[in-house]
PDB file of N, CA, C and O and ligand atoms in Angstrom:
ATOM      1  N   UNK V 829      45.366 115.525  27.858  1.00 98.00           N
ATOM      2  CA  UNK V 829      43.940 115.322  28.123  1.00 98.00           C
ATOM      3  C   UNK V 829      43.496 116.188  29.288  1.00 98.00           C
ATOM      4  O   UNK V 829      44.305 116.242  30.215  1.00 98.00           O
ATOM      5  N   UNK V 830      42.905 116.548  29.359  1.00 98.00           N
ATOM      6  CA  UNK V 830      41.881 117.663  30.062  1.00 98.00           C
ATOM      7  C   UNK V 830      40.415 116.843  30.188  1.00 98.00           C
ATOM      8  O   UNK V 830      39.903 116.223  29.255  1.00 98.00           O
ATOM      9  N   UNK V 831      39.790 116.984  31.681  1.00 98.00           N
ATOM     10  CA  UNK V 831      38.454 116.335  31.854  1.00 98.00           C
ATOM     11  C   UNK V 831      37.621 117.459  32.722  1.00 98.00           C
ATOM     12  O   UNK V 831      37.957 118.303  33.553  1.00 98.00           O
ATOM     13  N   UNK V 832      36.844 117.212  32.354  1.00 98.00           N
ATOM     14  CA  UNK V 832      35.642 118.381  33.060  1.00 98.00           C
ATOM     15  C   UNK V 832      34.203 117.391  33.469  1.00 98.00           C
ATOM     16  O   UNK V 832      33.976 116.317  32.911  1.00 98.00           O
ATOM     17  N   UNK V 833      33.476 117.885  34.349  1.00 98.00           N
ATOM     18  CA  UNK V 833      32.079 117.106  34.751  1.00 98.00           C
ATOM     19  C   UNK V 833      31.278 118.235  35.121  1.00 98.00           C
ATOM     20  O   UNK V 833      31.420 119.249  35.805  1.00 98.00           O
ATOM     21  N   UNK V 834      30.141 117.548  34.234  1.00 98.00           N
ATOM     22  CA  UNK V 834      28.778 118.804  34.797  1.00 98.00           C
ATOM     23  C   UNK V 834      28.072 118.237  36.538  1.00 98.00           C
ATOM     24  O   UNK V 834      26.949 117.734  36.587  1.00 98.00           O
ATOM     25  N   UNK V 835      28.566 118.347  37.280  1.00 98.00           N
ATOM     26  CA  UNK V 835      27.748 117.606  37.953  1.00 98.00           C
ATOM     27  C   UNK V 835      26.400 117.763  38.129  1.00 98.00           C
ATOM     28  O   UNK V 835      25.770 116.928  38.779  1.00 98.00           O
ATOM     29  N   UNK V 836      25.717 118.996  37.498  1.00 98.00           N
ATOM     30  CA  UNK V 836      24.337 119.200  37.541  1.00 98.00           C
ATOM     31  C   UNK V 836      23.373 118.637  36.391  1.00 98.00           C
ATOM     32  O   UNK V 836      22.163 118.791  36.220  1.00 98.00           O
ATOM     33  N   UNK V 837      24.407 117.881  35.613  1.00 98.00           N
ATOM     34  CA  UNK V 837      23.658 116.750  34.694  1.00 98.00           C
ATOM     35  C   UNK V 837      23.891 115.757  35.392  1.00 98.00           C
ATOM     36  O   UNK V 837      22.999 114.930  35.203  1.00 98.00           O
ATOM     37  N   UNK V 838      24.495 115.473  35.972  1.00 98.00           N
ATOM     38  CA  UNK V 838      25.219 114.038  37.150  1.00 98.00           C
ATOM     39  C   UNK V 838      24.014 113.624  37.566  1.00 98.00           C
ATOM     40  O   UNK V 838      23.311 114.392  38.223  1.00 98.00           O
ATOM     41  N   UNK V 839      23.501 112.086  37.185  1.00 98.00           N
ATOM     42  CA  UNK V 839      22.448 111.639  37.929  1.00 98.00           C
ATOM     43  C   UNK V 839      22.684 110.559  39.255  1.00 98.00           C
ATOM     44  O   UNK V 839      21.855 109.999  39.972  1.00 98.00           O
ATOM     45  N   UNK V 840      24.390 110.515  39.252  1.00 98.00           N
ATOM     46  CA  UNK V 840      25.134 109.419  40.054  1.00 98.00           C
ATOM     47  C   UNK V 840      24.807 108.344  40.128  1.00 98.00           C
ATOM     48  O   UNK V 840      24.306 107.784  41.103  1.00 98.00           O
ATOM     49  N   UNK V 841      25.137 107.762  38.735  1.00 96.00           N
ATOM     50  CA  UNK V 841      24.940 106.161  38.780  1.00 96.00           C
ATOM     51  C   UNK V 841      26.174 105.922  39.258  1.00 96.00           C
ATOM     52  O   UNK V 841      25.909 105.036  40.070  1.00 96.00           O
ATOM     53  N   UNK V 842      27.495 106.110  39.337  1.00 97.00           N
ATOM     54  CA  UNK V 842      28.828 106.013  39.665  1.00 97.00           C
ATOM     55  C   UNK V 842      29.472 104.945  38.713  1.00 97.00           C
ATOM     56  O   UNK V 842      30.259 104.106  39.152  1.00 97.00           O
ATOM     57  N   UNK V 843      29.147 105.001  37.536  1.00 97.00           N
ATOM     58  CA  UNK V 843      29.182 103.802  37.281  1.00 97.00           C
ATOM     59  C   UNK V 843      31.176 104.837  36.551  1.00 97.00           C
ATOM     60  O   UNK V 843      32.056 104.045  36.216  1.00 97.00           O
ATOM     61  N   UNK V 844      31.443 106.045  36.464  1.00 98.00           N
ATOM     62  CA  UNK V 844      32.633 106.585  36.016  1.00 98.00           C
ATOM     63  C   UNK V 844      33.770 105.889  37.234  1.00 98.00           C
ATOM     64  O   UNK V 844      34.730 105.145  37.034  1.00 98.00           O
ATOM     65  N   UNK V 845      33.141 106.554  38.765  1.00 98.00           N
ATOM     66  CA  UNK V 845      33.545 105.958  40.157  1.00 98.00           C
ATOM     67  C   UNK V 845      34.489 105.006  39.776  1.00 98.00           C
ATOM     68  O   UNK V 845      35.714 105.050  39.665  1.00 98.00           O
ATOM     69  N   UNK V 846      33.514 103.986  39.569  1.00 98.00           N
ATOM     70  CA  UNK V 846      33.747 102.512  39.743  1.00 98.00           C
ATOM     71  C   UNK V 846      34.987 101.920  38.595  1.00 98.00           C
ATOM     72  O   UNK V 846      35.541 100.821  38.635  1.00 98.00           O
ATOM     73  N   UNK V 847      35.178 102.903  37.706  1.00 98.00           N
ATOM     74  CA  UNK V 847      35.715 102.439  36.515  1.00 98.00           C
ATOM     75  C   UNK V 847      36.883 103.120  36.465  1.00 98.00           C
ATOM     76  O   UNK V 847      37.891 102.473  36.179  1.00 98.00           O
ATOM     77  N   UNK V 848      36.993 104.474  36.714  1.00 98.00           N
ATOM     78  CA  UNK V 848      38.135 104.965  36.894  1.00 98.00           C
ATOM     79  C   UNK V 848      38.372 106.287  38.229  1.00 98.00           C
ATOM     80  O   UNK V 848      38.350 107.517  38.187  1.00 98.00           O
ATOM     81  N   UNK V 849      38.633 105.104  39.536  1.00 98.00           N
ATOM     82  CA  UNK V 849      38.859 106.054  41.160  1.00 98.00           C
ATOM     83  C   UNK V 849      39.848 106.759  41.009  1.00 98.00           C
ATOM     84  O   UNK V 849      39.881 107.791  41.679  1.00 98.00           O
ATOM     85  N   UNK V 850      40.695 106.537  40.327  1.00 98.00           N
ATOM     86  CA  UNK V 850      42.098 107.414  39.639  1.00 98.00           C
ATOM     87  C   UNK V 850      41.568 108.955  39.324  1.00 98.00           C
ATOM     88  O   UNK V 850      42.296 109.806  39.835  1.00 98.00           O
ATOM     89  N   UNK V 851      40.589 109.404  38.679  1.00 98.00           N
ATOM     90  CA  UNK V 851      40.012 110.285  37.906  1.00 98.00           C
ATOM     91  C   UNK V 851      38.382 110.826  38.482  1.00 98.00           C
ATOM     92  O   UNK V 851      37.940 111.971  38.389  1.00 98.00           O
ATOM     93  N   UNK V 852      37.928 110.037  38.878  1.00 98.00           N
ATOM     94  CA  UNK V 852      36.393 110.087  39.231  1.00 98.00           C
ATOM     95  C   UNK V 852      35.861 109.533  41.067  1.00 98.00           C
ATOM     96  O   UNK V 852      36.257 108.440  41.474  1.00 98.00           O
ATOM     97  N   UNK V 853      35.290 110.117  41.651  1.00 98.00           N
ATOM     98  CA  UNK V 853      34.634 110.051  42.902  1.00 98.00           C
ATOM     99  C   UNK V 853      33.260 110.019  43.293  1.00 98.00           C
ATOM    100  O   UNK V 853      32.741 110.970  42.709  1.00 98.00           O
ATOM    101  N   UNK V 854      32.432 109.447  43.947  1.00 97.00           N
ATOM    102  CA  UNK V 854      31.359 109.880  44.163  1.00 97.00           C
ATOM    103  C   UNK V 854      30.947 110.699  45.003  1.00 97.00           C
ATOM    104  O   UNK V 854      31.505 110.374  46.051  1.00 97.00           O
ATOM    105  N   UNK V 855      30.418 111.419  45.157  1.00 98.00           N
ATOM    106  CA  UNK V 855      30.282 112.342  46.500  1.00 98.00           C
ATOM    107  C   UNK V 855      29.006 111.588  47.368  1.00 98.00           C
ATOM    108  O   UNK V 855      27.898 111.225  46.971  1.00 98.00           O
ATOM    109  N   UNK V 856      29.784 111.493  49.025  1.00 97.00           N
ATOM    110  CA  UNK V 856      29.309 110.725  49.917  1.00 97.00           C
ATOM    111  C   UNK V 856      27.967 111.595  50.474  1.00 97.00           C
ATOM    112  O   UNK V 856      27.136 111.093  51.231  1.00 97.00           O
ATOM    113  N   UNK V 857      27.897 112.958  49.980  1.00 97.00           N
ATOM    114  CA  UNK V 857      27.227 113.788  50.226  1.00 97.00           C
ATOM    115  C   UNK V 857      25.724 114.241  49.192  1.00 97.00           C
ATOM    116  O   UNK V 857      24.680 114.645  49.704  1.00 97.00           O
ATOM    117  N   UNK V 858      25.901 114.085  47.890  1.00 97.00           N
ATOM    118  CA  UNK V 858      24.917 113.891  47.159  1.00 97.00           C
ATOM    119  C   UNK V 858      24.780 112.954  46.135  1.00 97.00           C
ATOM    120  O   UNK V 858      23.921 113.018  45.256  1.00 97.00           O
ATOM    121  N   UNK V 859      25.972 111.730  46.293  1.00 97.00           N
ATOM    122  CA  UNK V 859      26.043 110.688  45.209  1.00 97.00           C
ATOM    123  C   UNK V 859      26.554 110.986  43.809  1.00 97.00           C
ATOM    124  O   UNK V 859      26.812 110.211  42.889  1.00 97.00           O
ATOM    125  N   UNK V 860      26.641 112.477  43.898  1.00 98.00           N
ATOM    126  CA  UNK V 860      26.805 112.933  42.451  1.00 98.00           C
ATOM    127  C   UNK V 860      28.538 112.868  41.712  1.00 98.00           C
ATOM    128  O   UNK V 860      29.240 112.684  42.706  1.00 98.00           O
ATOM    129  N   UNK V 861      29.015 112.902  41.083  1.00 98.00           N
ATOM    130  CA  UNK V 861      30.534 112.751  40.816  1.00 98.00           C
ATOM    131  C   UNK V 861      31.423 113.714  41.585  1.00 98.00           C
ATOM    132  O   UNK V 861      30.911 114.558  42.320  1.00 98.00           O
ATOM    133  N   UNK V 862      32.854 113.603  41.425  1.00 98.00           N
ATOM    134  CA  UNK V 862      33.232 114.765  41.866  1.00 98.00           C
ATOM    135  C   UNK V 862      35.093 114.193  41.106  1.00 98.00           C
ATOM    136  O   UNK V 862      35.579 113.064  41.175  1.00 98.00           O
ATOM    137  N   UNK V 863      35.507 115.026  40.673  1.00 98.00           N
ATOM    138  CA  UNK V 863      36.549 115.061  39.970  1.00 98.00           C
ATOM    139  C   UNK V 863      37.889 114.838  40.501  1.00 98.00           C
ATOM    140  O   UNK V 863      38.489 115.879  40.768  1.00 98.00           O
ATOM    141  N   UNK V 864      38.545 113.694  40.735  1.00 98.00           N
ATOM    142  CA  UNK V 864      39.904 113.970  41.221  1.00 98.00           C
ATOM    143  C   UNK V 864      41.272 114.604  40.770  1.00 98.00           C
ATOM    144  O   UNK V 864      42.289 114.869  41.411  1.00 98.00           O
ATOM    145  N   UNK V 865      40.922 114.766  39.359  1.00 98.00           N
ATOM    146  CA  UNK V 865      42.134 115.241  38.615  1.00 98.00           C
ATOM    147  C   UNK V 865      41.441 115.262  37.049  1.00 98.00           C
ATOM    148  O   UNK V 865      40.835 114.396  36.418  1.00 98.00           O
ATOM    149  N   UNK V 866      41.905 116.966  36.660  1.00 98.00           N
ATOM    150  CA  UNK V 866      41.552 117.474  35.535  1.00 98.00           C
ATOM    151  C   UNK V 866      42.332 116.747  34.826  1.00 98.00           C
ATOM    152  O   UNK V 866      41.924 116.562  33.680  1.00 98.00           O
ATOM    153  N   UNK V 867      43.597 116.126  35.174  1.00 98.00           N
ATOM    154  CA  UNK V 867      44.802 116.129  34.084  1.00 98.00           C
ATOM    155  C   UNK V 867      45.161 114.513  34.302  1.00 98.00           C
ATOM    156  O   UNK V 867      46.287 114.255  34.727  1.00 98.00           O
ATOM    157  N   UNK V 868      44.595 113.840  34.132  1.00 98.00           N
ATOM    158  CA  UNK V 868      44.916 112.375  34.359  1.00 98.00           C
ATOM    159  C   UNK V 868      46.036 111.967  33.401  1.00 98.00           C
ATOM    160  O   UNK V 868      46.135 112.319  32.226  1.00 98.00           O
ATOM    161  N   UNK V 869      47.229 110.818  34.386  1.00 98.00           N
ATOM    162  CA  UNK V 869      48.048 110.342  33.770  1.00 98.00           C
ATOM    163  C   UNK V 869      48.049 109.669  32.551  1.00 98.00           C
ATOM    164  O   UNK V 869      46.960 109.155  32.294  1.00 98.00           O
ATOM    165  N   UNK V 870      49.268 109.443  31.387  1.00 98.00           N
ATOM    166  CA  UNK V 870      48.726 108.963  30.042  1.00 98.00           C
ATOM    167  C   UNK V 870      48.365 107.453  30.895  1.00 98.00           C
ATOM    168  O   UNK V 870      47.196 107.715  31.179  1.00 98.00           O
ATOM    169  N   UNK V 871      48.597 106.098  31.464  1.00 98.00           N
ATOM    170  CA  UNK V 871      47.994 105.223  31.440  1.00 98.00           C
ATOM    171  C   UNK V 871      46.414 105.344  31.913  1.00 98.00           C
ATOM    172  O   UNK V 871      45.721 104.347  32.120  1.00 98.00           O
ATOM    173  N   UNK V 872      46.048 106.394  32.023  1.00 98.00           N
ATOM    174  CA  UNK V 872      44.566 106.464  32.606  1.00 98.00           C
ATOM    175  C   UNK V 872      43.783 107.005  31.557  1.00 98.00           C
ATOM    176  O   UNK V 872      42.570 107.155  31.699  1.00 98.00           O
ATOM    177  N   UNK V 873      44.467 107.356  30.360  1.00 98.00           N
ATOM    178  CA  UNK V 873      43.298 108.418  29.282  1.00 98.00           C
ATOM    179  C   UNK V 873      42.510 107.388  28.197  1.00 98.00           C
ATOM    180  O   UNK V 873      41.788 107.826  27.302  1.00 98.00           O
ATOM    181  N   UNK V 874      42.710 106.256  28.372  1.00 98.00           N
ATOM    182  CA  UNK V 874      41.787 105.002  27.565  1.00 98.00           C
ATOM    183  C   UNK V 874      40.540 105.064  28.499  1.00 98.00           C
ATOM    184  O   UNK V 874      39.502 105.652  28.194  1.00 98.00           O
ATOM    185  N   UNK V 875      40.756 104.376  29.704  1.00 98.00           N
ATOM    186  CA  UNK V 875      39.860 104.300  30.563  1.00 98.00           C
ATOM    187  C   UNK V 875      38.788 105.521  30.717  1.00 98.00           C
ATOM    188  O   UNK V 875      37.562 105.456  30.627  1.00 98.00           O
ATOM    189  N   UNK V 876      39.576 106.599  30.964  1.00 98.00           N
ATOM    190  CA  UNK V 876      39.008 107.899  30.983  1.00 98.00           C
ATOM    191  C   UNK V 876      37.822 108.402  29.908  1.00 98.00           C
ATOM    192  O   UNK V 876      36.813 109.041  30.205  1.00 98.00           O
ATOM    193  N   UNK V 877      38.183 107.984  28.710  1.00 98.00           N
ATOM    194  CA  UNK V 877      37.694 107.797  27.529  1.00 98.00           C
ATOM    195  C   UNK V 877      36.120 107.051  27.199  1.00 98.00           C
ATOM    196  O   UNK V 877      35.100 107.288  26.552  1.00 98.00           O
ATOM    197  N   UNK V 878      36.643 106.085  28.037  1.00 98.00           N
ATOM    198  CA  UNK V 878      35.525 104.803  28.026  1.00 98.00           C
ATOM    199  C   UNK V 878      34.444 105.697  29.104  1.00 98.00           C
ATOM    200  O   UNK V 878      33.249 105.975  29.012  1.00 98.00           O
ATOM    201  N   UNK V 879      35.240 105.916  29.896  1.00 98.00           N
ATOM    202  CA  UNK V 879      34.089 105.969  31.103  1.00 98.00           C
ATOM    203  C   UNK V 879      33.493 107.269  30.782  1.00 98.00           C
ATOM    204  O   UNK V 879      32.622 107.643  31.568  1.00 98.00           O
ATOM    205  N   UNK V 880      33.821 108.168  29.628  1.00 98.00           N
ATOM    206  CA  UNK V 880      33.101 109.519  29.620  1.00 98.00           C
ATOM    207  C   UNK V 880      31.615 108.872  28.726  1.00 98.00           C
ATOM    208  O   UNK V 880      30.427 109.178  28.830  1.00 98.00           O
ATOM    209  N   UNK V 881      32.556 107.547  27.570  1.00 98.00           N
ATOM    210  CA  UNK V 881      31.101 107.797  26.511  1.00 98.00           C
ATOM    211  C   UNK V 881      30.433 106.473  27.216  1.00 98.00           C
ATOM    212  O   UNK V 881      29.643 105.980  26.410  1.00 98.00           O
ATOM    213  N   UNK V 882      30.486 105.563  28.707  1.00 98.00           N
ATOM    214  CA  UNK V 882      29.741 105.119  29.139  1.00 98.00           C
ATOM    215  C   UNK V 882      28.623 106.119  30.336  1.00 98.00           C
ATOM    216  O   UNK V 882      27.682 105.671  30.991  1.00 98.00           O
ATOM    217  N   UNK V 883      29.049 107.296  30.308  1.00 98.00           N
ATOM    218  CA  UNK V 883      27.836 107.388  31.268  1.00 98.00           C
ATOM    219  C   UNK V 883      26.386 107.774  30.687  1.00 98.00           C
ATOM    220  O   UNK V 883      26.293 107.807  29.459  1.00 98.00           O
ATOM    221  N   UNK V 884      25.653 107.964  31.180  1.00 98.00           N
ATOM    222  CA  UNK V 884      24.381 107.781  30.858  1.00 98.00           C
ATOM    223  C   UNK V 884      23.382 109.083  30.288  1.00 98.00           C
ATOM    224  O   UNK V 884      22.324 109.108  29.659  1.00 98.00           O
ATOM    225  N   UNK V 885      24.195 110.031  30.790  1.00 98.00           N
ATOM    226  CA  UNK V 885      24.001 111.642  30.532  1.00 98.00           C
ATOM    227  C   UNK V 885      24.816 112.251  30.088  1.00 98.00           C
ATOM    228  O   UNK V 885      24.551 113.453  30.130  1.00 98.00           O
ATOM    229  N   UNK V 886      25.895 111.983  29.578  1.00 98.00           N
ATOM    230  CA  UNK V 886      27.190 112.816  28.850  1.00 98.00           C
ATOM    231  C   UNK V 886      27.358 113.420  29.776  1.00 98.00           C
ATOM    232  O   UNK V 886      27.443 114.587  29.395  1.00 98.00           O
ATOM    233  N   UNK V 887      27.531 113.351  31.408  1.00 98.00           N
ATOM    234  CA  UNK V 887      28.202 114.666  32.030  1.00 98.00           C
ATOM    235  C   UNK V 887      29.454 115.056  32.091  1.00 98.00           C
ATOM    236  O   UNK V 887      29.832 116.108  32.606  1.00 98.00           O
ATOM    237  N   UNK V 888      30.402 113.920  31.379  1.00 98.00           N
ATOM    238  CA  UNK V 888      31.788 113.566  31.448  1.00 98.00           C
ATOM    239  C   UNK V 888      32.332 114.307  30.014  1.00 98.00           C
ATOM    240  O   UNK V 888      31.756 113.975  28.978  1.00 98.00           O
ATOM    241  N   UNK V 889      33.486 115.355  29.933  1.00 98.00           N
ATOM    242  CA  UNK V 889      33.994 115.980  28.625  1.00 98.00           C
ATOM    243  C   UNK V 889      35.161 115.950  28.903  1.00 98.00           C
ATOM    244  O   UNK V 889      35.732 116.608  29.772  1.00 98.00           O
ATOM    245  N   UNK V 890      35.638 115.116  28.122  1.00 98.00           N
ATOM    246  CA  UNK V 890      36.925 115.159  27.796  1.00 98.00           C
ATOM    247  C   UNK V 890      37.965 115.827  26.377  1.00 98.00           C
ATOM    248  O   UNK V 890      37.611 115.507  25.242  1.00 98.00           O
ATOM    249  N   UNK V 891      38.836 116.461  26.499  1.00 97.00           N
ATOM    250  CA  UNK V 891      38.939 117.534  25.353  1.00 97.00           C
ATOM    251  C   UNK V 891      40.647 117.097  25.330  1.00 97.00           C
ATOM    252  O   UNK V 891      41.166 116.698  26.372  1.00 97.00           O
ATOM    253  N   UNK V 892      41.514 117.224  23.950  1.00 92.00           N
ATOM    254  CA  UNK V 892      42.634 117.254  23.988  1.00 92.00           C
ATOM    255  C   UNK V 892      43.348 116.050  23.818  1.00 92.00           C
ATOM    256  O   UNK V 892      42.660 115.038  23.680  1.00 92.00           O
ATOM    257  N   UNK V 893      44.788 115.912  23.793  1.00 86.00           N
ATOM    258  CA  UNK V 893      45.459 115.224  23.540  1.00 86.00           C
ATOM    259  C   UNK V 893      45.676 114.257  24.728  1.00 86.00           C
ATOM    260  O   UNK V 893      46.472 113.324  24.627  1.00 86.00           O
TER     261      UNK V 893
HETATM  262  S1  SF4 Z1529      28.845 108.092  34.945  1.00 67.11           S
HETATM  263 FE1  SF4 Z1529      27.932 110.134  34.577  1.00 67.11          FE
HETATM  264  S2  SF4 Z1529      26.001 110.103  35.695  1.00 67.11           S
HETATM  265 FE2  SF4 Z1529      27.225 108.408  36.478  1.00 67.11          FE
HETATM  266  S3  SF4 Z1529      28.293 109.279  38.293  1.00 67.11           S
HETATM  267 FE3  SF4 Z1529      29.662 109.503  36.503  1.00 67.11          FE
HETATM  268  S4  SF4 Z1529      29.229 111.562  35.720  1.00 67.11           S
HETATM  269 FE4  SF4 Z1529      27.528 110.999  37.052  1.00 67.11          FE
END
């Protein structure tokens, strides 16, 4: 699995943040996401999953196995 974020679609609800800190951050600086890891561990790629097709703007792409 491979993850990518637009953050310039990012409207920072954090609601990725909140769901998976493993993978996702908010920035304390414009609220907007910020990526902790392209390559998240296999127990994190469900979650990862969830939290791409819960955000609110699709800024979250996840690609791959
Ligand atoms: S869920 Fe989407 S809009 Fe909300 S902080 Fe994450 S990337 Fe940004």
């Amino acid at each position: 699995m491979r993850v990518s974020v637009n953050r310039g679609r990012c409207v920072g609800s954090g609601s990725c943040a909140l769901a998976v800190p493993e993978v996702f951050e908010q920035s304390s600086k414009d609220g907007r996401v910020v990526l902790v890891t392209e390559t998240p561990s296999a127990e994190l790629h469900e979650a990862t999953e969830e939290a791409a097709d819960f955000c609110p703007v699709s800024a979250i792409t996840v690609t791959g196995p």
